[in-house]
Amino acid sequence: MLNHTLREADLKNKKVLVRVDYNVPLDPDGKIKDDTRIKETLPTLNYILEKGGSLILMSHLGRPKGKPDLKYSLRPAALHLEKLLNGKKVFFSEECVGEKTKTLSKQLNQGEVLLLENVRFHPGEERNDSSYAQELASLGDLFVNDAFGSAHRAHASTVGITQFLPSFAGFLLEKEVQVLSRLLENPAHPYFLILGGAKVSDKIGVLKQLIERIDQVIIGGGMAFTFLKAINYKIGASLVEEEQLLTVNQMLNLYPDKIKLPVDCVAAPSLKSPEQNRVIPLSKESSDIDSLQGLDIGPKTIDFFINLIRSQKPATIFWNGPMGVFELPEFSRGTFEVGKALAERAEQGGEVVVGGGDSISALKQLGLANKMTHLSTGGGASLEFLEGKSLPGITCLSGYKNVSSEHADPSYYST
Ligand code: AMP
């Protein structure tokens, strides 16, 4: 799928504009809470430096809505990247485009690194504005996209810029595409899909796309209650997406043996009273759940799901979304137990791929993140990829015909 990866590029003495995804979680005092996304770009950055290029890095952070907002500044990322590059100076430009940035990029010598301020401080970014994209492109000789987490967005620094520069996929983007393509096209069986989290509507597309190819679907989290309601179970005041009931009901009728749902839950009157939690069996008749909200899968469901994972030994597993409100200890057990079972499976040789910030954060809390085969850096992008949609940040890299390192010539483009 990816035609032009970094290995094909001539990088010597080139200023390489790299779109990274440094949209990292920050503390209120601006400290980086989790640097995974920065670390994941190091293979691409080090490769470019080793091959004699210099780096001009671009990223977004948060949603500053097209104007400068210092709480979304990328300066902390520049300081952090210096540490990860063993003390190498990372120059920082306080604007993403403009005279100062032009000067800094002109002065950049071979082997040096410059990070631009948040590309979303400019209104042209999210509009995919062509003149803004051109201004960004004018700073470098080549473009490399290594921001898989932003690949589902057609923005100036991910898509527009490829109109003006020879464009390549970075190693992180390449790895994500390889792993997710295998899940979509050529998975080893048995193949399990484990879905959780709040919203059916975010995940129903993946379920529809993959259901024929998968052997089992395990559904937990808030989204399970829409499935249960669709077959007339009592769900009390648990989350429900009424507009999904029909679709979900059709899926359950078509694939009754594939889709596994919770048999009990941990419920409470509300998230504000977690200490009043109780285990409630789920059924069509029971009114025990009454006006309570189901906020985690219950102990019988945990055993049921874990036994499925252990006994059928899935060769491939994709997990997205927590089994409950794992942010609160009272409702975290289901997510943690499923996370542990998946780590076990990965250690025994299963291919376990995890997407979505919450599931990854739960694995990090357990110290099990590094046991997984692959953690996808893009929650939304990985779901859209598995839905079979083409992601604009990836398809635009395939369109470039000539991989020479000269400045782009419009005739090089297929469209
Ligand atoms: P998503 O972004 O759709 O994967 O949803 C993740 C969020 O779903 C997390 O913040 C969880 O707290 C929340 N969640 C998981 N299970 C439930 C539940 N049973 N009821 C309400 N929220 C839930």
PDB file of C-alpha atoms and ligand atoms in Angstrom, residues 196-199 202-203 220-223 225 238-239 271 293-296 320-327 358-359, ligand 1:
ATOM      1  CA  GLY A 196     -15.074  -1.820  24.783  1.00  0.00           C
ATOM      2  CA  GLY A 197     -15.296   1.841  25.718  1.00  0.00           C
ATOM      3  CA  ALA A 198     -18.222   4.173  25.720  1.00  0.00           C
ATOM      4  CA  LYS A 199     -19.550   4.380  22.201  1.00  0.00           C
ATOM      5  CA  ASP A 202     -17.169   4.713  17.088  1.00  0.00           C
ATOM      6  CA  LYS A 203     -16.623   0.972  16.730  1.00  0.00           C
ATOM      7  CA  GLY A 220     -17.503  -5.101  27.132  1.00  0.00           C
ATOM      8  CA  GLY A 221     -17.529  -1.516  28.375  1.00  0.00           C
ATOM      9  CA  GLY A 222     -20.431   0.874  28.088  1.00  0.00           C
ATOM     10  CA  MET A 223     -21.074  -0.199  24.498  1.00  0.00           C
ATOM     11  CA  PHE A 225     -25.310  -2.346  27.089  1.00  0.00           C
ATOM     12  CA  SER A 238     -26.458   2.072  31.827  1.00  0.00           C
ATOM     13  CA  LEU A 239     -25.153   3.759  28.679  1.00  0.00           C
ATOM     14  CA  LEU A 271     -20.140   7.502  38.931  1.00  0.00           C
ATOM     15  CA  GLN A 293     -25.553   1.988  35.848  1.00  0.00           C
ATOM     16  CA  GLY A 294     -23.341  -0.883  34.715  1.00  0.00           C
ATOM     17  CA  LEU A 295     -19.804   0.454  35.007  1.00  0.00           C
ATOM     18  CA  ASP A 296     -17.614  -2.644  34.659  1.00  0.00           C
ATOM     19  CA  ASN A 320      -9.765  -1.346  21.472  1.00  0.00           C
ATOM     20  CA  GLY A 321     -11.602   0.137  24.452  1.00  0.00           C
ATOM     21  CA  PRO A 322     -11.720  -0.560  28.206  1.00  0.00           C
ATOM     22  CA  MET A 323     -14.147  -3.075  29.726  1.00  0.00           C
ATOM     23  CA  GLY A 324     -15.376  -0.493  32.248  1.00  0.00           C
ATOM     24  CA  VAL A 325     -14.716   2.909  33.766  1.00  0.00           C
ATOM     25  CA  PHE A 326     -11.168   1.768  34.555  1.00  0.00           C
ATOM     26  CA  GLU A 327     -10.192   5.268  35.671  1.00  0.00           C
ATOM     27  CA  ASP A 358      -7.498   4.131  27.172  1.00  0.00           C
ATOM     28  CA  SER A 359      -6.616   0.486  26.596  1.00  0.00           C
TER      29      SER A 359
HETATM   30  P1  AMP B   1     -13.960   5.099  24.016  1.00  0.00           P
HETATM   31  O1  AMP B   1     -13.250   6.395  23.758  1.00  0.00           O
HETATM   32  O2  AMP B   1     -15.251   4.950  23.303  1.00  0.00           O
HETATM   33  O3  AMP B   1     -13.025   3.899  23.860  1.00  0.00           O
HETATM   34  O4  AMP B   1     -14.383   5.144  25.554  1.00  0.00           O
HETATM   35  C1  AMP B   1     -13.477   5.125  26.620  1.00  0.00           C
HETATM   36  C2  AMP B   1     -14.216   5.526  27.862  1.00  0.00           C
HETATM   37  O5  AMP B   1     -15.304   4.639  28.060  1.00  0.00           O
HETATM   38  C3  AMP B   1     -13.383   5.461  29.128  1.00  0.00           C
HETATM   39  O6  AMP B   1     -13.160   6.762  29.595  1.00  0.00           O
HETATM   40  C4  AMP B   1     -14.254   4.665  30.095  1.00  0.00           C
HETATM   41  O7  AMP B   1     -14.364   5.266  31.367  1.00  0.00           O
HETATM   42  C5  AMP B   1     -15.616   4.662  29.423  1.00  0.00           C
HETATM   43  N1  AMP B   1     -16.425   3.498  29.795  1.00  0.00           N
HETATM   44  C6  AMP B   1     -16.065   2.219  29.750  1.00  0.00           C
HETATM   45  N2  AMP B   1     -17.052   1.432  30.197  1.00  0.00           N
HETATM   46  C7  AMP B   1     -18.073   2.231  30.543  1.00  0.00           C
HETATM   47  C8  AMP B   1     -19.380   2.019  31.094  1.00  0.00           C
HETATM   48  N3  AMP B   1     -19.806   0.797  31.367  1.00  0.00           N
HETATM   49  N4  AMP B   1     -20.150   3.097  31.311  1.00  0.00           N
HETATM   50  C9  AMP B   1     -19.709   4.330  31.039  1.00  0.00           C
HETATM   51  N5  AMP B   1     -18.488   4.600  30.517  1.00  0.00           N
HETATM   52  C10 AMP B   1     -17.684   3.568  30.281  1.00  0.00           C
END
